[in-house]
mmCIF file of C-alpha atoms in Angstrom:
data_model
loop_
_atom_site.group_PDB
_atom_site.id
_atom_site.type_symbol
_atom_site.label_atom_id
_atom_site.label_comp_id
_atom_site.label_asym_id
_atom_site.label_seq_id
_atom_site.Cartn_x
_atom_site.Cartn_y
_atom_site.Cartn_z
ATOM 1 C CA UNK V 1 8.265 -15.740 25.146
ATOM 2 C CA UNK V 2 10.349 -12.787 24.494
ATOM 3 C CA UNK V 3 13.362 -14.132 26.141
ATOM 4 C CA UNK V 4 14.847 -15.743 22.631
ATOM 5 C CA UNK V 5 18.267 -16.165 20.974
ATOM 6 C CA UNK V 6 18.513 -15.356 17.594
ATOM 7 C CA UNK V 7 20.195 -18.349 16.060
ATOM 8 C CA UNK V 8 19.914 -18.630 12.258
ATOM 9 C CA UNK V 9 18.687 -15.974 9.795
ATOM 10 C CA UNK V 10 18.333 -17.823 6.161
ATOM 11 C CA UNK V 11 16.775 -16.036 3.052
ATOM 12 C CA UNK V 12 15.700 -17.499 -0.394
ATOM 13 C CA UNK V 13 15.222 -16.464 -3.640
ATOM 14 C CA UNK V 14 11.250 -17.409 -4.839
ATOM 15 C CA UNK V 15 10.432 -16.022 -8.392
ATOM 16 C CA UNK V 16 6.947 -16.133 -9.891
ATOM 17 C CA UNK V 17 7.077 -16.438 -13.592
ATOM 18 C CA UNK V 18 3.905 -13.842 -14.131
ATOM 19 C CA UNK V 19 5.256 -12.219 -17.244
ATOM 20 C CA UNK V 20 4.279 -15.224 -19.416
ATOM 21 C CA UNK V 21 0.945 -13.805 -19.492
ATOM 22 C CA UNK V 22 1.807 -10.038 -18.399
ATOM 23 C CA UNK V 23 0.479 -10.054 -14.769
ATOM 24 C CA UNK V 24 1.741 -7.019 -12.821
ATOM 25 C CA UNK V 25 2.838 -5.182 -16.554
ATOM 26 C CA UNK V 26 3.004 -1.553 -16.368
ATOM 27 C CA UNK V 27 4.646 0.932 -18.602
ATOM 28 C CA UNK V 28 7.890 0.609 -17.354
ATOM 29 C CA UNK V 29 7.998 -2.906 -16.488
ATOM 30 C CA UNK V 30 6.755 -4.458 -19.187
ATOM 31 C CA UNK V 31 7.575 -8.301 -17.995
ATOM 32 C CA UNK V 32 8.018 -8.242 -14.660
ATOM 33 C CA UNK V 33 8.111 -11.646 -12.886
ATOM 34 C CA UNK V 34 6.813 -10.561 -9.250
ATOM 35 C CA UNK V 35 9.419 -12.145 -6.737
ATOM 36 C CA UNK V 36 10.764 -11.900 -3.352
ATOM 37 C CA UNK V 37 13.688 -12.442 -1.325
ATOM 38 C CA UNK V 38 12.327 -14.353 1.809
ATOM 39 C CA UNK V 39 14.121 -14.272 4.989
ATOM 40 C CA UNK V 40 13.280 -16.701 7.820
ATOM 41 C CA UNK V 41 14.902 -15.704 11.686
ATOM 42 C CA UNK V 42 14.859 -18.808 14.065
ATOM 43 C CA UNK V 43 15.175 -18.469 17.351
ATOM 44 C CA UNK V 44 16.015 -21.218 20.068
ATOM 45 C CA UNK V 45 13.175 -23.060 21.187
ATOM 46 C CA UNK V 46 12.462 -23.442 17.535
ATOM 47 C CA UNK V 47 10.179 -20.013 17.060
ATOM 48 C CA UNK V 48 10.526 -18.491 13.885
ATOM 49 C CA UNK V 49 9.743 -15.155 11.667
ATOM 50 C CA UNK V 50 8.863 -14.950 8.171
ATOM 51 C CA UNK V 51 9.643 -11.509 6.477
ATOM 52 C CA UNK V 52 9.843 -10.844 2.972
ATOM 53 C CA UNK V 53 11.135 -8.136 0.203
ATOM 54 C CA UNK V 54 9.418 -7.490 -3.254
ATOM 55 C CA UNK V 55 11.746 -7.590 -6.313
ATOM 56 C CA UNK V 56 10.492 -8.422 -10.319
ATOM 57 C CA UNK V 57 12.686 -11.073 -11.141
ATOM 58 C CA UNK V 58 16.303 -10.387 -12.155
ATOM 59 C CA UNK V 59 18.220 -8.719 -9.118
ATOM 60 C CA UNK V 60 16.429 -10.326 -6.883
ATOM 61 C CA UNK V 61 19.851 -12.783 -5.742
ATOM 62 C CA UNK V 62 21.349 -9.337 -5.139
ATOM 63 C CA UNK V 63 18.872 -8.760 -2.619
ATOM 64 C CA UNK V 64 19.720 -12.006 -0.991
ATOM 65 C CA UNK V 65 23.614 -11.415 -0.531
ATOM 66 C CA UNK V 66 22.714 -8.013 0.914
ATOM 67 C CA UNK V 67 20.214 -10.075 3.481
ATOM 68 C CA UNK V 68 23.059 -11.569 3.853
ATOM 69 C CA UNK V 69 25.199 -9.285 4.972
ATOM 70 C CA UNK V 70 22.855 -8.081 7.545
ATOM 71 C CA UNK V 71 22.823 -11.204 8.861
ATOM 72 C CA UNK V 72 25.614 -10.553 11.117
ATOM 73 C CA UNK V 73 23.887 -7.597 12.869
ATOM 74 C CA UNK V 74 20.999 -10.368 13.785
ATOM 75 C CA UNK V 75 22.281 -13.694 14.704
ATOM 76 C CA UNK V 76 23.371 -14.251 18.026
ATOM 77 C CA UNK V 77 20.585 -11.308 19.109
ATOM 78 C CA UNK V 78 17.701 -11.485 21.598
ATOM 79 C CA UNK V 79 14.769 -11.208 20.565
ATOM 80 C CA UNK V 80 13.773 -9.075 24.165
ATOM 81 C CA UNK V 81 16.785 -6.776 23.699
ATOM 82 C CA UNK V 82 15.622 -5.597 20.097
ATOM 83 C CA UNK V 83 12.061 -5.242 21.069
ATOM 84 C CA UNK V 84 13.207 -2.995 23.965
ATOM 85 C CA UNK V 85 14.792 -0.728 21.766
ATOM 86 C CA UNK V 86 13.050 -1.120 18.246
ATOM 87 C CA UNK V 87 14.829 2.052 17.180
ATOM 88 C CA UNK V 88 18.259 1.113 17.731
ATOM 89 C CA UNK V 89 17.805 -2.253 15.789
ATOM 90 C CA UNK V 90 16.635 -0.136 12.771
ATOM 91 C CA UNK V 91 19.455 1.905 13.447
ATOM 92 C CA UNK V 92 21.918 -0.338 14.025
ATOM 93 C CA UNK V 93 20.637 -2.333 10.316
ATOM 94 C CA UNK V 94 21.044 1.095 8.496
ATOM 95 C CA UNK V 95 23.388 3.016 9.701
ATOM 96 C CA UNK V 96 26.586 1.186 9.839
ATOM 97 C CA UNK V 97 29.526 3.009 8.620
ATOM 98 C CA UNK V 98 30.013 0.674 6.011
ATOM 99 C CA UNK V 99 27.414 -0.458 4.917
ATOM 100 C CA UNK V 100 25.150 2.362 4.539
ATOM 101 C CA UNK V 101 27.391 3.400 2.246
ATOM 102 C CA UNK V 102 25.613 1.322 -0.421
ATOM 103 C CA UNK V 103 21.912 2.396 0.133
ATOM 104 C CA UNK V 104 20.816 4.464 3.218
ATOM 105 C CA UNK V 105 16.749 4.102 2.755
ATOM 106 C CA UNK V 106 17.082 3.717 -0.576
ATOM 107 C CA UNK V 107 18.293 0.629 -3.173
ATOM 108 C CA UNK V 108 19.224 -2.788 -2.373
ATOM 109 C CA UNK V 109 20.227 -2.535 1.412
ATOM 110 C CA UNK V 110 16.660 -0.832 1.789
ATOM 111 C CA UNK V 111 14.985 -3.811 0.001
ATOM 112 C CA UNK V 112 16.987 -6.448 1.837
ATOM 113 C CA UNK V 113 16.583 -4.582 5.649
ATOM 114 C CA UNK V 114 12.614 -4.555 4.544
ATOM 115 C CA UNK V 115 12.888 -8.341 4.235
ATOM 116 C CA UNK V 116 14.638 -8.520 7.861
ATOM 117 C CA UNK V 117 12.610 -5.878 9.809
ATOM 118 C CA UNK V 118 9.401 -7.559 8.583
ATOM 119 C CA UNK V 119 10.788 -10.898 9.801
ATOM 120 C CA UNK V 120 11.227 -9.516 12.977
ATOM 121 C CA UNK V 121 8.119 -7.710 13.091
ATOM 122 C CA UNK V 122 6.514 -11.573 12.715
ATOM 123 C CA UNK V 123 8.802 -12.897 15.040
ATOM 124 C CA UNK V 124 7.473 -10.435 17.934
ATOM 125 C CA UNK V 125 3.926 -11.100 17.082
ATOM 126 C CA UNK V 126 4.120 -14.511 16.899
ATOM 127 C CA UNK V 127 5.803 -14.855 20.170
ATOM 128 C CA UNK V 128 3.442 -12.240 21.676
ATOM 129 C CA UNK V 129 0.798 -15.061 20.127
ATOM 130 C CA UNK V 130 -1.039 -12.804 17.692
ATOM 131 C CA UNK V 131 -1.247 -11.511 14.407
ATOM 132 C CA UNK V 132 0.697 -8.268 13.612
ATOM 133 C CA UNK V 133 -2.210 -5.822 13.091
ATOM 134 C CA UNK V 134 -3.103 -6.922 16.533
ATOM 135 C CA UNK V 135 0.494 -6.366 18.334
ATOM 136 C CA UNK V 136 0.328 -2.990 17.094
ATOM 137 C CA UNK V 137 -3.269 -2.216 17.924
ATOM 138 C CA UNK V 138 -2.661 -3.070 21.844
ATOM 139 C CA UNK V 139 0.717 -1.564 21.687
ATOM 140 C CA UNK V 140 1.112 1.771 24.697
ATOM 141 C CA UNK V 141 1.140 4.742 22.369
ATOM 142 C CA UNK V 142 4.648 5.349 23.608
ATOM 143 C CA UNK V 143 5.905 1.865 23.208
ATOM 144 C CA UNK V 144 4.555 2.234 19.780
ATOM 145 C CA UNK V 145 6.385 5.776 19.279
ATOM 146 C CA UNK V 146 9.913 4.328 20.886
ATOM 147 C CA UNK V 147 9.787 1.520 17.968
ATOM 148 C CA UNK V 148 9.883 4.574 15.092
ATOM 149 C CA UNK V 149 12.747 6.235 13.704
ATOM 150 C CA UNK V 150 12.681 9.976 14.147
ATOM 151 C CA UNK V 151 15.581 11.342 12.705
ATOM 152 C CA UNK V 152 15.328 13.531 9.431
ATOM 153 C CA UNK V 153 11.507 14.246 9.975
ATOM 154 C CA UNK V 154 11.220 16.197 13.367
ATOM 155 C CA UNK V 155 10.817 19.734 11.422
ATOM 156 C CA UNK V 156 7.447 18.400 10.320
ATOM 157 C CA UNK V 157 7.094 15.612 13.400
ATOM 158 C CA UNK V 158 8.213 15.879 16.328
ATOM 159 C CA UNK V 159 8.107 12.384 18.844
ATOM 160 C CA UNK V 160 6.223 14.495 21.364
ATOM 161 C CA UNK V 161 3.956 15.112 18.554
ATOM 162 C CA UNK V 162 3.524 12.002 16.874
ATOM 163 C CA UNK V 163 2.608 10.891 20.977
ATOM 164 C CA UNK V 164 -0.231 13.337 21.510
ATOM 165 C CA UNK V 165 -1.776 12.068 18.138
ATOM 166 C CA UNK V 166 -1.883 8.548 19.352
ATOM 167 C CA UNK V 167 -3.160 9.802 23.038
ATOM 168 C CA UNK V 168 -5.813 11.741 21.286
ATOM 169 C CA UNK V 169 -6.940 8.754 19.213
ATOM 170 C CA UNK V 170 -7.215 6.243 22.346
ATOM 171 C CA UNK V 171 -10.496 7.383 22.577
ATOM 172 C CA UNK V 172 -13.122 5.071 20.388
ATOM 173 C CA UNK V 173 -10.098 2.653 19.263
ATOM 174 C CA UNK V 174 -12.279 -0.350 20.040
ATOM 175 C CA UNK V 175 -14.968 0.470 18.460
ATOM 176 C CA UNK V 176 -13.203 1.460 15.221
ATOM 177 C CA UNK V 177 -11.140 -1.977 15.849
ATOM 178 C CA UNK V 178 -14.853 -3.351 15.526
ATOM 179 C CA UNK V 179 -15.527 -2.033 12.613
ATOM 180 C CA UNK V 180 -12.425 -2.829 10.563
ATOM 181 C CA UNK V 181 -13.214 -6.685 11.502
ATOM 182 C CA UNK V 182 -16.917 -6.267 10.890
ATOM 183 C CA UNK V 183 -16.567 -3.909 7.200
ATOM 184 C CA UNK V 184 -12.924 -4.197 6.518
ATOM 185 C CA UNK V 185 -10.945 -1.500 5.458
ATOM 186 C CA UNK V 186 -11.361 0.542 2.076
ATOM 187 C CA UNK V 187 -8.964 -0.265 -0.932
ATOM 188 C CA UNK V 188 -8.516 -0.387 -4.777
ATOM 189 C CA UNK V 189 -7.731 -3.070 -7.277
ATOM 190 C CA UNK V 190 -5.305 -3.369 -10.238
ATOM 191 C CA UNK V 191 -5.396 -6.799 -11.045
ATOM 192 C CA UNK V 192 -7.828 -6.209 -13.846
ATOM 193 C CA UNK V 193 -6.001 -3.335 -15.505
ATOM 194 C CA UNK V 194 -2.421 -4.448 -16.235
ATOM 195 C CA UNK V 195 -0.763 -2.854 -19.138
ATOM 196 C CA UNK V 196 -0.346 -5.927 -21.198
ATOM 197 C CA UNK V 197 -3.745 -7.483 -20.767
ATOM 198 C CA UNK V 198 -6.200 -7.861 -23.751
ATOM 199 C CA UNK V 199 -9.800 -5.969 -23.805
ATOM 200 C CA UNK V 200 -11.264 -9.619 -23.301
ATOM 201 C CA UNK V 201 -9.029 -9.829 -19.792
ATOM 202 C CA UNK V 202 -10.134 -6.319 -18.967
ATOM 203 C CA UNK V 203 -13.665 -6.871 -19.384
ATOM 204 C CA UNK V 204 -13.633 -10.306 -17.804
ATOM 205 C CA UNK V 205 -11.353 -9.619 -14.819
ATOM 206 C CA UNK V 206 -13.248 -5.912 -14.184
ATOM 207 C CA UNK V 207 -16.992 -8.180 -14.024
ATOM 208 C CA UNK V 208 -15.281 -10.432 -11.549
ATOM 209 C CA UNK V 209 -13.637 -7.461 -9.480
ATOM 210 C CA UNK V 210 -17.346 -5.828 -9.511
ATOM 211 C CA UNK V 211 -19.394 -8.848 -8.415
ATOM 212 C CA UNK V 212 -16.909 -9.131 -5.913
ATOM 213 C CA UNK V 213 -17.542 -5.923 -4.400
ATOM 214 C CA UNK V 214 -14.819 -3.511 -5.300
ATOM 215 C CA UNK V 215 -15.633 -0.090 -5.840
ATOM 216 C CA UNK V 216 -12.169 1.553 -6.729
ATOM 217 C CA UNK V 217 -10.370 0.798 -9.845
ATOM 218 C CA UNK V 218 -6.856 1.865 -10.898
ATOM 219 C CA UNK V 219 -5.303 1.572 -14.734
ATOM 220 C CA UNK V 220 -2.074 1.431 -15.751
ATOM 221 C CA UNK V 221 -1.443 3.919 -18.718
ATOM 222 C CA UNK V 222 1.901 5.310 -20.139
ATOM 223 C CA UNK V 223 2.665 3.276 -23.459
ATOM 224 C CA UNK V 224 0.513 4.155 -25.605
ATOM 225 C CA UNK V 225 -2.059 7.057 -25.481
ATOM 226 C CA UNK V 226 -4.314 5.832 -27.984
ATOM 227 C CA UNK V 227 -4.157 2.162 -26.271
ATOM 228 C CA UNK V 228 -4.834 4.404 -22.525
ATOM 229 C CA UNK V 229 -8.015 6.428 -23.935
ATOM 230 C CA UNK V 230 -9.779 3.001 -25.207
ATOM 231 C CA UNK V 231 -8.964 1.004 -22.288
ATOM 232 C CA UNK V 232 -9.744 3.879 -19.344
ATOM 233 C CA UNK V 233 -12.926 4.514 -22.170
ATOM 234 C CA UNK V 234 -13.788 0.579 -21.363
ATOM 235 C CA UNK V 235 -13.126 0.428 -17.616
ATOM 236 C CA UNK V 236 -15.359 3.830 -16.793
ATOM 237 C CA UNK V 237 -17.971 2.325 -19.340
ATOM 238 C CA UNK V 238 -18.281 -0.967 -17.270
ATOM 239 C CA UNK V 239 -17.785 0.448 -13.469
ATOM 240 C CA UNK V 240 -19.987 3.276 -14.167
ATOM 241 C CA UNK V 241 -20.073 6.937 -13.100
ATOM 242 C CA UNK V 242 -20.430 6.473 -9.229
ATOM 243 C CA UNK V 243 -17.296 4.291 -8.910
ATOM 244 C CA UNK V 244 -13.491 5.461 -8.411
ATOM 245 C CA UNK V 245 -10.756 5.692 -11.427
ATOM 246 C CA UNK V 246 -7.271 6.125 -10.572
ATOM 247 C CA UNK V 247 -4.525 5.793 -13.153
ATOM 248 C CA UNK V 248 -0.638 5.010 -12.816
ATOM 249 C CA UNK V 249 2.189 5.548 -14.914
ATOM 250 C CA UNK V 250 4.774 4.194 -13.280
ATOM 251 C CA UNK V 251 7.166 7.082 -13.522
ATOM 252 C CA UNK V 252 7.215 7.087 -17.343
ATOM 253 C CA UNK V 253 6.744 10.721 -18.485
ATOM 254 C CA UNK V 254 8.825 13.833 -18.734
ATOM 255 C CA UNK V 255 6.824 16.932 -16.741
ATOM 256 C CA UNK V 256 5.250 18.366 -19.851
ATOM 257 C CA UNK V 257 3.706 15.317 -21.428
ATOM 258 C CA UNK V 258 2.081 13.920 -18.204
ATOM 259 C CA UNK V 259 0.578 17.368 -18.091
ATOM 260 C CA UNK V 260 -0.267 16.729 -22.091
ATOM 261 C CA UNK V 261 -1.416 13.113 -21.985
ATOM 262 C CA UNK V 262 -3.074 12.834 -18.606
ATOM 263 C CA UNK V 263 -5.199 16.149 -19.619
ATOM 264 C CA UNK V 264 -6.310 13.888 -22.895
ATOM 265 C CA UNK V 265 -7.188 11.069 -20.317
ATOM 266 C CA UNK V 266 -9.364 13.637 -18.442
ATOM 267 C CA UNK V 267 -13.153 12.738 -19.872
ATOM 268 C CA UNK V 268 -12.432 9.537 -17.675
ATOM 269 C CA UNK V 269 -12.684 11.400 -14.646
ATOM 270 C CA UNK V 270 -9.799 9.754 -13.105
ATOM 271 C CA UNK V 271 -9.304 10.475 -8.924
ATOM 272 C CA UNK V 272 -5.908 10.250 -9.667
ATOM 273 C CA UNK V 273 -2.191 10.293 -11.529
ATOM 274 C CA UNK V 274 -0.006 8.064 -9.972
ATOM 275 C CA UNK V 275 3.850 8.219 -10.234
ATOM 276 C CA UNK V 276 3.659 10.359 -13.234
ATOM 277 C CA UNK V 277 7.299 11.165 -13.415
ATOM 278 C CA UNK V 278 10.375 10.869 -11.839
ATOM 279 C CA UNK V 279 10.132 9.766 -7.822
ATOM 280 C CA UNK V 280 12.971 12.127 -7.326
ATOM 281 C CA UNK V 281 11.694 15.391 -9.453
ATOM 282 C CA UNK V 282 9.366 17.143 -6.427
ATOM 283 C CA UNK V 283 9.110 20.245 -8.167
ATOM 284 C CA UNK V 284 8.172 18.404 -11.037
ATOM 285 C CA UNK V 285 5.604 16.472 -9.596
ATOM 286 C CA UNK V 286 4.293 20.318 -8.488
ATOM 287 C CA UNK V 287 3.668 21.671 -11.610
ATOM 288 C CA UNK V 288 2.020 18.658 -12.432
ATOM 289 C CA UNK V 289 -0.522 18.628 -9.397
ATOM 290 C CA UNK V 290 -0.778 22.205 -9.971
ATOM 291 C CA UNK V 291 -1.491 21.963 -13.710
ATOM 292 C CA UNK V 292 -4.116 19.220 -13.509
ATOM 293 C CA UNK V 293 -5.826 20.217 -9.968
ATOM 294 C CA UNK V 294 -8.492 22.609 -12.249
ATOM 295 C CA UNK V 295 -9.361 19.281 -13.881
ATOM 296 C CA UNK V 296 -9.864 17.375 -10.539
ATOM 297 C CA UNK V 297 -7.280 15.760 -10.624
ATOM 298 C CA UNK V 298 -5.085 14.565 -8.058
ATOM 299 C CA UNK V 299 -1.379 13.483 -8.368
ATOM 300 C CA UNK V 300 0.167 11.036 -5.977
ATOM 301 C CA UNK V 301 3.688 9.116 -5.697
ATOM 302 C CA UNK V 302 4.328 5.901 -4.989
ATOM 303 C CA UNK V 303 6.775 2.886 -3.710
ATOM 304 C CA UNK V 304 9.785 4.458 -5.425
ATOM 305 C CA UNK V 305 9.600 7.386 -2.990
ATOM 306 C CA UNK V 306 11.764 5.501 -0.521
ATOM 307 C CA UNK V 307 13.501 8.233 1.815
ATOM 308 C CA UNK V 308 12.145 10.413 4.505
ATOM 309 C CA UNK V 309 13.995 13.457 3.199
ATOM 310 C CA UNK V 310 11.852 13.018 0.111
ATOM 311 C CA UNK V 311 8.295 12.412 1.527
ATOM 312 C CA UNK V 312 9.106 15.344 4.140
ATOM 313 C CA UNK V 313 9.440 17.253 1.244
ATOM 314 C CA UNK V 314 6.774 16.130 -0.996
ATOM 315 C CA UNK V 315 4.331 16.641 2.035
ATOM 316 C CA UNK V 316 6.008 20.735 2.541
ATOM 317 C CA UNK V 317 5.211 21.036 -1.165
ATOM 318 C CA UNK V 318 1.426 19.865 -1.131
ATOM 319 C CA UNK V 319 0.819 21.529 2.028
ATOM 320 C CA UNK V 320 1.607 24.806 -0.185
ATOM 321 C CA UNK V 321 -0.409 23.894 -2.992
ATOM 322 C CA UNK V 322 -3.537 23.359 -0.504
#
């Protein structure tokens, strides 16, 4: 099933119009219209994979020209000859000479070779006959390994390491397999707490989330601290004392007044700041986590964090703070 030519790689543009009533509205995107640029690989024999990019709205045909443009590495490709060397597709989408020039893991020609590698991705599983999650379950450790990209994180992972993890972990994989099918695996909700939803949404959307069985709720705060301290005030009052607050403010303070504002938000007991500053500032996101860790709280960073360079160094950083 493996033996395929690549033959047509087409990608659309699919926008969601969810800022008419402020779905996915955070402090920094206050209208976002949650899209995606959605490639589609066919193969001969008529096998296809389905891959997609996230984008809110405008930009999003940007996306699709640089899709595009990677197009070229991909048609005419067999599908055997990338899965045999994983890494060198990667490298081969994101490291041209030219090209990289525009984005290497980071902007635009990160977004659009997310939207191709995930198509691939699909396209090996679903000629392997199974769902993703499963190919790389019952992948060997060091076919797994051979499909990741190394360089610019070997000072803090090494391949041989990364190897010996996986061999270590062989050892009760089924029966945690088992258990992720049987319980499913833990995870939080925002879809009640949006930034431009009314206390009426809140309350009705956070009595749906609990009857449904979610146990871990995250806020978006930022605009308004007034507006945060009522609405984290009305979330912790209906999910109660034993169940998880996180916040997120989408990157919108300076270092001092996160410090400032999420110290007011405190009495909430939030797990959490999320993205309280810059993605870039690492330092800043320090003396944050440093400032706030006597108050039990945690900071973490989030989808804007896009190279390796930078989560190597945001993991040397909390590693000294520990």
């Amino acid at each position: 099933m493996l033996k395929r030519k690549i033959i047509n790689l087409s990608v659309s543009d699919v926008r969601f119009p969810t800022s008419l009533e402020q779905h996915g509205s955070d402090a920094m995107h206050p209208d976002p219209d949650y899209s995606v640029a959605y490639a589609v690989i066919e193969t001969q024999g008529g096998l296809k994979g389905y891959g997609l990019t996230f984008t809110l709205g405008k930009g999003t045909e940007i996306v699709v020209c640089a899709v595009k443009a990677l197009s070229a590495f991909v048609i005419g490709k067999h599908l055997e000859d990338i899965v045999d060397d994983f890494r060198g597709f990667y490298r081969l989408l994101t490291s041209d000479g030219q090209m990289r020039w525009i984005g290497p893991e980071k902007g635009v020609i990160q977004l659009a070779t997310a939207a191709v590698l995930n198509a691939v991705w699909d396209l090996w599983a679903r000629a392997e006959g199974k769902p993703l999650w499963k190919l790389l379950v019952d992948m060997d450790p060091e076919k797994l390994i051979s499909c990741i990209e190394f360089r610019y994180i070997t000072d803090a992972l090494t391949e041989k390491e990364a190897l010996d993890i996986l061999l270590r972990a062989q050892d009760g994989k089924r029966k945690r397999e088992e258990q992720m099918l049987q319980e499913g695996y833990p995870a939080y909700t925002t879809s009640c707490a949006w930034i431009g939803y009314s206390d009426e949404q809140l309350k009705e959307l956070c009595m749906k989330a609990l009857n449904d069985g979610w146990t871990r709720f995250k806020v978006k705060v930022g605009a308004d601290l007034q507006d945060d301290i009522r609405r984290c005030s009305l979330i912790r009052k209906m999910i109660g004392p034993d169940n998880v607050l996180m916040i997120d403010a989408n990157q919108r303070w300076d270092v001092a007044e996160a410090i400032e504002w999420v110290s007011r938000l405190a009495e909430f007991k939030p797990l959490w700041i999320e993205e309280p500053t810059s993605p870039d500032d690492i330092l800043g996101h320090a003396a944050i986590a440093k400032a706030l860790a006597p108050l039990g709280i945690g900071v973490a960073t989030g989808e804007q964090v896009s190279t390796s360079g930078v989560q190597l160094t945001f993991g040397f950083i909390q590693a000294s703070l520990s």
